[in-house]
């Protein structure tokens, strides 16, 4: 089982330890545990109007994005893409542009 301190679903423990803990915890003990801080839920990403950066050494491209959370806050970070993901993103964007142009032609007819 994989768990972290923030999220019990991602911390590494052996199955026997997890089973022993689950069996030995009684209802009162479980309710007396201190609550953990909640992780903000991501609502979406927004690309910033900045040029991507390219690392020749690794072949990775980095795009600056705003991460928008459900509570209304946001933070800026970079989205790093390996060469295969850069190619996939290129194909997806070309397809999106072609679909948009086809939809505009249909509307004008």
Short mmCIF file of N, CA, C and O in Angstrom, two decimals:
data_model
loop_
_atom_site.label_atom_id
_atom_site.label_comp_id
_atom_site.label_asym_id
_atom_site.label_seq_id
_atom_site.Cartn_x
_atom_site.Cartn_y
_atom_site.Cartn_z
N UNK A 1 0.85 -1.18 0.00
CA UNK A 1 0.00 0.00 0.00
C UNK A 1 0.89 1.23 0.00
O UNK A 1 1.87 1.30 0.73
N UNK A 2 0.54 2.27 -0.76
CA UNK A 2 1.35 3.47 -0.89
C UNK A 2 0.62 4.64 -0.26
O UNK A 2 -0.52 4.90 -0.60
N UNK A 3 1.26 5.37 0.66
CA UNK A 3 0.62 6.53 1.30
C UNK A 3 1.64 7.61 1.60
O UNK A 3 2.84 7.35 1.64
N UNK A 4 1.19 8.85 1.83
CA UNK A 4 2.06 9.93 2.30
C UNK A 4 1.48 10.46 3.60
O UNK A 4 0.38 10.09 3.99
N UNK A 5 2.19 11.37 4.23
CA UNK A 5 1.68 11.96 5.46
C UNK A 5 0.41 12.76 5.19
O UNK A 5 -0.46 12.86 6.03
N UNK A 6 0.30 13.36 4.01
CA UNK A 6 -0.86 14.16 3.67
C UNK A 6 -2.04 13.31 3.20
O UNK A 6 -3.17 13.68 3.37
N UNK A 7 -1.75 12.17 2.60
CA UNK A 7 -2.81 11.38 1.99
C UNK A 7 -2.51 9.91 2.23
O UNK A 7 -1.55 9.38 1.71
N UNK A 8 -3.35 9.24 2.99
CA UNK A 8 -3.08 7.87 3.36
C UNK A 8 -3.08 6.93 2.17
O UNK A 8 -2.65 5.81 2.27
N UNK A 9 -3.55 7.36 1.01
CA UNK A 9 -3.57 6.50 -0.16
C UNK A 9 -2.21 6.43 -0.86
O UNK A 9 -2.03 5.62 -1.74
N UNK A 10 -1.24 7.28 -0.49
CA UNK A 10 0.03 7.27 -1.20
C UNK A 10 1.25 7.00 -0.32
O UNK A 10 2.35 7.13 -0.77
N UNK A 11 1.11 6.60 0.93
CA UNK A 11 2.24 6.28 1.80
C UNK A 11 2.57 4.80 1.69
O UNK A 11 1.70 3.97 1.61
N UNK A 12 3.85 4.47 1.71
CA UNK A 12 4.26 3.07 1.61
C UNK A 12 4.26 2.44 3.00
O UNK A 12 4.96 2.89 3.89
N UNK A 13 3.44 1.40 3.17
CA UNK A 13 3.46 0.59 4.37
C UNK A 13 3.33 -0.86 3.94
O UNK A 13 2.77 -1.14 2.88
N UNK A 14 3.80 -1.74 4.75
CA UNK A 14 3.65 -3.15 4.40
C UNK A 14 2.20 -3.55 4.65
O UNK A 14 1.55 -3.03 5.55
N UNK A 15 1.67 -4.48 3.89
CA UNK A 15 0.28 -4.90 4.07
C UNK A 15 -0.01 -5.38 5.48
O UNK A 15 -1.04 -5.09 6.04
N UNK A 16 0.92 -6.11 6.11
CA UNK A 16 0.66 -6.62 7.45
C UNK A 16 0.56 -5.47 8.45
O UNK A 16 -0.28 -5.51 9.35
N UNK A 17 1.37 -4.43 8.31
CA UNK A 17 1.31 -3.28 9.22
C UNK A 17 -0.01 -2.55 9.06
O UNK A 17 -0.65 -2.19 10.04
N UNK A 18 -0.44 -2.34 7.84
CA UNK A 18 -1.71 -1.66 7.60
C UNK A 18 -2.87 -2.47 8.16
O UNK A 18 -3.78 -1.92 8.78
N UNK A 19 -2.84 -3.80 7.98
CA UNK A 19 -3.91 -4.65 8.50
C UNK A 19 -3.92 -4.63 10.02
O UNK A 19 -4.97 -4.57 10.64
N UNK A 20 -2.73 -4.70 10.65
CA UNK A 20 -2.65 -4.67 12.10
C UNK A 20 -3.19 -3.36 12.65
O UNK A 20 -3.92 -3.35 13.64
N UNK A 21 -2.86 -2.25 12.01
CA UNK A 21 -3.35 -0.95 12.47
C UNK A 21 -4.85 -0.86 12.33
O UNK A 21 -5.54 -0.35 13.22
N UNK A 22 -5.39 -1.35 11.23
CA UNK A 22 -6.83 -1.28 11.00
C UNK A 22 -7.57 -2.15 12.01
O UNK A 22 -8.64 -1.76 12.51
N UNK A 23 -7.03 -3.31 12.36
CA UNK A 23 -7.70 -4.21 13.28
C UNK A 23 -7.57 -3.74 14.71
O UNK A 23 -8.48 -3.93 15.51
N UNK A 24 -6.46 -3.09 15.08
CA UNK A 24 -6.26 -2.69 16.46
C UNK A 24 -6.92 -1.35 16.80
O UNK A 24 -7.12 -1.05 17.96
N UNK A 25 -7.26 -0.55 15.81
CA UNK A 25 -7.88 0.75 16.07
C UNK A 25 -9.35 0.55 16.40
O UNK A 25 -10.09 -0.06 15.65
N UNK A 26 -9.76 1.06 17.54
CA UNK A 26 -11.17 0.99 17.91
C UNK A 26 -11.85 2.27 17.48
O UNK A 26 -11.20 3.26 17.16
N UNK A 27 -13.15 2.31 17.51
CA UNK A 27 -13.90 3.48 17.07
C UNK A 27 -13.51 4.74 17.84
O UNK A 27 -13.30 5.79 17.25
N UNK A 28 -13.40 4.70 19.19
CA UNK A 28 -13.02 5.93 19.91
C UNK A 28 -11.64 6.43 19.51
O UNK A 28 -11.42 7.62 19.39
N UNK A 29 -10.67 5.50 19.30
CA UNK A 29 -9.33 5.93 18.92
C UNK A 29 -9.34 6.62 17.57
O UNK A 29 -8.68 7.61 17.35
N UNK A 30 -10.12 6.10 16.65
CA UNK A 30 -10.19 6.68 15.32
C UNK A 30 -10.78 8.07 15.36
O UNK A 30 -10.35 8.96 14.64
N UNK A 31 -11.78 8.30 16.19
CA UNK A 31 -12.42 9.62 16.23
C UNK A 31 -11.58 10.64 16.97
O UNK A 31 -11.78 11.84 16.81
N UNK A 32 -10.62 10.21 17.81
CA UNK A 32 -9.80 11.14 18.57
C UNK A 32 -8.57 11.60 17.80
O UNK A 32 -7.84 12.46 18.26
N UNK A 33 -8.32 11.05 16.62
CA UNK A 33 -7.16 11.46 15.83
C UNK A 33 -7.32 12.92 15.40
O UNK A 33 -8.41 13.35 15.05
N UNK A 34 -6.21 13.66 15.42
CA UNK A 34 -6.31 15.06 14.95
C UNK A 34 -6.60 15.09 13.45
O UNK A 34 -6.15 14.23 12.70
N UNK A 35 -7.38 16.07 13.05
CA UNK A 35 -7.70 16.17 11.63
C UNK A 35 -6.49 16.67 10.86
O UNK A 35 -5.71 17.48 11.35
N UNK A 36 -6.35 16.18 9.64
CA UNK A 36 -5.25 16.59 8.78
C UNK A 36 -5.67 17.78 7.94
O UNK A 36 -6.85 17.90 7.61
N UNK A 37 -4.73 18.64 7.59
CA UNK A 37 -5.10 19.74 6.70
C UNK A 37 -5.55 19.19 5.35
O UNK A 37 -5.01 18.19 4.87
N UNK A 38 -6.55 19.81 4.77
CA UNK A 38 -7.05 19.33 3.49
C UNK A 38 -6.20 19.88 2.36
O UNK A 38 -5.66 20.98 2.43
N UNK A 39 -6.08 19.11 1.32
CA UNK A 39 -5.35 19.53 0.14
C UNK A 39 -6.31 20.30 -0.76
O UNK A 39 -7.42 19.85 -1.00
N UNK A 40 -5.90 21.48 -1.25
CA UNK A 40 -6.79 22.23 -2.14
C UNK A 40 -7.11 21.44 -3.40
O UNK A 40 -6.25 20.73 -3.92
N UNK A 41 -8.33 21.54 -3.86
CA UNK A 41 -8.75 20.82 -5.06
C UNK A 41 -8.55 21.73 -6.26
O UNK A 41 -8.99 22.87 -6.28
N UNK A 42 -7.86 21.20 -7.27
CA UNK A 42 -7.57 21.96 -8.49
C UNK A 42 -8.81 22.02 -9.36
O UNK A 42 -9.44 21.02 -9.64
N UNK A 43 -9.15 23.24 -9.77
CA UNK A 43 -10.28 23.45 -10.67
C UNK A 43 -9.82 23.38 -12.12
O UNK A 43 -10.51 22.85 -12.97
N UNK A 44 -8.64 23.93 -12.40
CA UNK A 44 -8.15 23.90 -13.77
C UNK A 44 -6.80 24.58 -13.89
O UNK A 44 -6.25 25.10 -12.93
N UNK A 45 -6.29 24.55 -15.11
CA UNK A 45 -5.02 25.20 -15.44
C UNK A 45 -5.27 26.25 -16.50
O UNK A 45 -6.12 26.06 -17.37
N UNK A 46 -4.52 27.32 -16.45
CA UNK A 46 -4.61 28.37 -17.46
C UNK A 46 -3.21 28.70 -17.95
O UNK A 46 -2.33 29.02 -17.15
N UNK A 47 -2.99 28.58 -19.26
CA UNK A 47 -1.69 28.93 -19.83
C UNK A 47 -1.46 30.43 -19.71
O UNK A 47 -2.36 31.23 -19.94
N UNK A 48 -0.26 30.81 -19.35
CA UNK A 48 0.10 32.22 -19.29
C UNK A 48 0.60 32.66 -20.66
O UNK A 48 1.08 31.85 -21.46
N UNK A 49 0.49 33.94 -20.94
CA UNK A 49 0.93 34.48 -22.22
C UNK A 49 2.44 34.69 -22.21
O UNK A 49 2.94 35.81 -22.34
N UNK A 50 3.16 33.63 -22.05
CA UNK A 50 4.63 33.65 -22.04
C UNK A 50 5.11 32.61 -23.03
O UNK A 50 4.47 31.59 -23.26
N UNK A 51 6.27 32.86 -23.61
CA UNK A 51 6.85 31.88 -24.53
C UNK A 51 7.31 30.66 -23.75
O UNK A 51 7.82 30.79 -22.64
N UNK A 52 7.16 29.49 -24.35
CA UNK A 52 7.68 28.29 -23.68
C UNK A 52 9.20 28.33 -23.65
O UNK A 52 9.83 28.98 -24.48
N UNK A 53 9.77 27.65 -22.69
CA UNK A 53 11.23 27.53 -22.62
C UNK A 53 11.60 26.12 -23.06
O UNK A 53 10.87 25.18 -22.81
N UNK A 54 12.74 26.02 -23.71
CA UNK A 54 13.19 24.73 -24.21
C UNK A 54 14.57 24.44 -23.66
O UNK A 54 15.47 25.28 -23.72
N UNK A 55 14.76 23.26 -23.09
CA UNK A 55 16.04 22.82 -22.56
C UNK A 55 16.68 21.88 -23.58
O UNK A 55 16.23 20.74 -23.74
N UNK A 56 17.70 22.35 -24.28
CA UNK A 56 18.35 21.54 -25.32
C UNK A 56 18.98 20.27 -24.76
O UNK A 56 19.02 19.24 -25.41
N UNK A 57 19.45 20.37 -23.54
CA UNK A 57 20.13 19.22 -22.92
C UNK A 57 19.17 18.04 -22.74
O UNK A 57 19.50 16.91 -23.06
N UNK A 58 17.96 18.31 -22.25
CA UNK A 58 17.00 17.23 -21.98
C UNK A 58 15.94 17.08 -23.06
O UNK A 58 15.26 16.06 -23.12
N UNK A 59 15.77 18.12 -23.89
CA UNK A 59 14.71 18.09 -24.89
C UNK A 59 13.35 18.43 -24.32
O UNK A 59 12.34 18.31 -25.00
N UNK A 60 13.31 18.88 -23.08
CA UNK A 60 12.05 19.21 -22.42
C UNK A 60 11.63 20.65 -22.72
O UNK A 60 12.47 21.53 -22.85
N UNK A 61 10.33 20.85 -22.82
CA UNK A 61 9.77 22.19 -22.95
C UNK A 61 9.02 22.51 -21.66
O UNK A 61 8.46 21.61 -21.02
N UNK A 62 9.02 23.77 -21.27
CA UNK A 62 8.33 24.19 -20.05
C UNK A 62 7.39 25.34 -20.38
O UNK A 62 7.79 26.33 -21.00
N UNK A 63 6.14 25.19 -19.99
CA UNK A 63 5.12 26.22 -20.17
C UNK A 63 4.73 26.76 -18.81
O UNK A 63 4.53 25.99 -17.86
N UNK A 64 4.61 28.08 -18.68
CA UNK A 64 4.14 28.65 -17.43
C UNK A 64 2.62 28.59 -17.40
O UNK A 64 1.94 28.93 -18.38
N UNK A 65 2.07 28.12 -16.28
CA UNK A 65 0.63 27.97 -16.12
C UNK A 65 0.20 28.50 -14.76
O UNK A 65 0.98 28.51 -13.80
N UNK A 66 -1.05 28.95 -14.69
CA UNK A 66 -1.69 29.25 -13.42
C UNK A 66 -2.50 28.02 -13.03
O UNK A 66 -3.27 27.51 -13.84
N UNK A 67 -2.33 27.56 -11.80
CA UNK A 67 -3.15 26.47 -11.26
C UNK A 67 -4.24 27.14 -10.45
O UNK A 67 -3.96 27.86 -9.50
N UNK A 68 -5.50 26.94 -10.87
CA UNK A 68 -6.64 27.58 -10.22
C UNK A 68 -7.33 26.56 -9.31
O UNK A 68 -7.67 25.46 -9.74
N UNK A 69 -7.54 26.94 -8.04
CA UNK A 69 -8.16 26.05 -7.07
C UNK A 69 -9.63 26.41 -6.87
O UNK A 69 -10.05 27.54 -7.16
N UNK A 70 -10.40 25.45 -6.35
CA UNK A 70 -11.84 25.67 -6.15
C UNK A 70 -12.13 26.79 -5.16
O UNK A 70 -13.18 27.43 -5.25
N UNK A 71 -11.21 27.05 -4.22
CA UNK A 71 -11.44 28.11 -3.24
C UNK A 71 -11.17 29.51 -3.80
O UNK A 71 -11.25 30.50 -3.09
N UNK A 72 -10.82 29.60 -5.10
CA UNK A 72 -10.60 30.89 -5.75
C UNK A 72 -9.16 31.34 -5.78
O UNK A 72 -8.83 32.32 -6.42
N UNK A 73 -8.28 30.64 -5.10
CA UNK A 73 -6.87 31.01 -5.12
C UNK A 73 -6.20 30.40 -6.34
O UNK A 73 -6.75 29.51 -6.99
N UNK A 74 -5.03 30.92 -6.64
CA UNK A 74 -4.26 30.36 -7.75
C UNK A 74 -2.78 30.53 -7.47
O UNK A 74 -2.37 31.36 -6.66
N UNK A 75 -1.99 29.73 -8.16
CA UNK A 75 -0.55 29.80 -8.05
C UNK A 75 0.04 29.57 -9.43
O UNK A 75 -0.57 28.90 -10.26
N UNK A 76 1.19 30.16 -9.68
CA UNK A 76 1.86 30.01 -10.96
C UNK A 76 2.96 28.97 -10.82
O UNK A 76 3.70 28.96 -9.84
N UNK A 77 3.03 28.08 -11.81
CA UNK A 77 4.07 27.06 -11.83
C UNK A 77 4.40 26.74 -13.27
O UNK A 77 3.81 27.32 -14.19
N UNK A 78 5.33 25.83 -13.49
CA UNK A 78 5.66 25.46 -14.86
C UNK A 78 5.19 24.04 -15.12
O UNK A 78 5.24 23.18 -14.24
N UNK A 79 4.75 23.82 -16.32
CA UNK A 79 4.35 22.51 -16.80
C UNK A 79 5.48 22.02 -17.69
O UNK A 79 5.73 22.60 -18.75
N UNK A 80 6.20 21.00 -17.23
CA UNK A 80 7.35 20.51 -17.98
C UNK A 80 6.94 19.30 -18.80
O UNK A 80 6.32 18.36 -18.29
N UNK A 81 7.26 19.34 -20.09
CA UNK A 81 6.88 18.29 -21.02
C UNK A 81 8.10 17.64 -21.64
O UNK A 81 8.99 18.33 -22.13
N UNK A 82 8.13 16.30 -21.63
CA UNK A 82 9.23 15.60 -22.30
C UNK A 82 8.98 15.64 -23.80
O UNK A 82 7.91 16.04 -24.25
N UNK A 83 9.95 15.25 -24.63
CA UNK A 83 9.80 15.37 -26.08
C UNK A 83 8.55 14.67 -26.64
O UNK A 83 7.89 15.20 -27.53
N UNK A 84 8.22 13.50 -26.11
CA UNK A 84 7.03 12.80 -26.58
C UNK A 84 5.75 13.56 -26.28
O UNK A 84 4.82 13.61 -27.09
N UNK A 85 5.67 14.17 -25.09
CA UNK A 85 4.49 14.95 -24.72
C UNK A 85 4.40 16.24 -25.52
O UNK A 85 3.30 16.70 -25.83
N UNK A 86 5.54 16.82 -25.87
CA UNK A 86 5.54 18.02 -26.72
C UNK A 86 4.93 17.67 -28.08
O UNK A 86 4.07 18.39 -28.60
N UNK A 87 5.34 16.54 -28.64
CA UNK A 87 4.80 16.10 -29.93
C UNK A 87 3.30 15.80 -29.83
O UNK A 87 2.53 16.19 -30.70
N UNK A 88 2.89 15.13 -28.75
CA UNK A 88 1.48 14.83 -28.55
C UNK A 88 0.66 16.10 -28.42
O UNK A 88 -0.41 16.24 -29.02
N UNK A 89 1.16 17.07 -27.66
CA UNK A 89 0.46 18.35 -27.51
C UNK A 89 0.34 19.06 -28.85
O UNK A 89 -0.71 19.63 -29.17
N UNK A 90 1.38 19.02 -29.66
CA UNK A 90 1.36 19.62 -30.98
C UNK A 90 0.25 18.99 -31.83
O UNK A 90 -0.54 19.70 -32.47
N UNK A 91 0.17 17.68 -31.84
CA UNK A 91 -0.86 16.97 -32.62
C UNK A 91 -2.25 17.34 -32.12
O UNK A 91 -3.17 17.62 -32.91
N UNK A 92 -2.44 17.38 -30.80
CA UNK A 92 -3.75 17.70 -30.23
C UNK A 92 -4.16 19.13 -30.56
O UNK A 92 -5.33 19.40 -30.88
N UNK A 93 -3.22 20.06 -30.49
CA UNK A 93 -3.54 21.45 -30.80
C UNK A 93 -3.87 21.63 -32.29
O UNK A 93 -4.80 22.37 -32.63
N UNK A 94 -3.11 20.98 -33.15
CA UNK A 94 -3.41 21.05 -34.59
C UNK A 94 -4.81 20.51 -34.87
O UNK A 94 -5.57 21.08 -35.65
N UNK A 95 -5.18 19.42 -34.21
CA UNK A 95 -6.52 18.85 -34.39
C UNK A 95 -7.59 19.81 -33.87
O UNK A 95 -8.62 19.99 -34.51
N UNK A 96 -7.35 20.42 -32.73
CA UNK A 96 -8.31 21.38 -32.18
C UNK A 96 -8.52 22.56 -33.11
O UNK A 96 -9.65 23.02 -33.32
N UNK A 97 -7.45 23.07 -33.70
CA UNK A 97 -7.54 24.19 -34.63
C UNK A 97 -8.33 23.79 -35.87
O UNK A 97 -9.19 24.53 -36.35
N UNK A 98 -8.06 22.59 -36.40
CA UNK A 98 -8.78 22.10 -37.57
C UNK A 98 -10.27 21.93 -37.27
O UNK A 98 -11.13 22.29 -38.10
N UNK A 99 -10.61 21.42 -36.09
CA UNK A 99 -12.02 21.26 -35.71
C UNK A 99 -12.71 22.62 -35.58
O UNK A 99 -13.87 22.78 -35.97
N UNK A 100 -12.01 23.59 -35.02
CA UNK A 100 -12.58 24.93 -34.88
C UNK A 100 -12.84 25.55 -36.25
O UNK A 100 -13.90 26.14 -36.48
N UNK A 101 -11.88 25.40 -37.17
CA UNK A 101 -12.07 25.94 -38.52
C UNK A 101 -13.23 25.26 -39.23
O UNK A 101 -14.01 25.91 -39.92
N UNK A 102 -13.36 23.95 -39.07
CA UNK A 102 -14.48 23.23 -39.69
C UNK A 102 -15.81 23.69 -39.10
O UNK A 102 -16.79 23.86 -39.84
N UNK A 103 -15.85 23.94 -37.81
CA UNK A 103 -17.10 24.41 -37.18
C UNK A 103 -17.45 25.81 -37.70
O UNK A 103 -18.63 26.11 -37.93
N UNK A 104 -16.46 26.66 -37.87
CA UNK A 104 -16.73 28.01 -38.40
C UNK A 104 -17.25 27.95 -39.83
O UNK A 104 -18.14 28.71 -40.19
N UNK A 105 -16.72 27.03 -40.65
CA UNK A 105 -17.22 26.88 -42.03
C UNK A 105 -18.67 26.42 -42.03
O UNK A 105 -19.47 26.90 -42.83
N UNK A 106 -19.01 25.49 -41.13
CA UNK A 106 -20.40 25.00 -41.05
C UNK A 106 -21.35 26.13 -40.66
O UNK A 106 -22.44 26.22 -41.18
N UNK A 107 -20.92 26.95 -39.71
CA UNK A 107 -21.78 28.05 -39.25
C UNK A 107 -22.00 29.09 -40.34
O UNK A 107 -23.06 29.69 -40.44
N UNK A 108 -21.00 29.32 -41.18
CA UNK A 108 -21.12 30.34 -42.22
C UNK A 108 -21.94 29.85 -43.42
O UNK A 108 -22.38 30.67 -44.22
N UNK A 109 -22.14 28.56 -43.56
CA UNK A 109 -22.91 28.04 -44.69
C UNK A 109 -24.40 28.11 -44.46
O UNK A 109 -24.99 28.20 -43.52
#
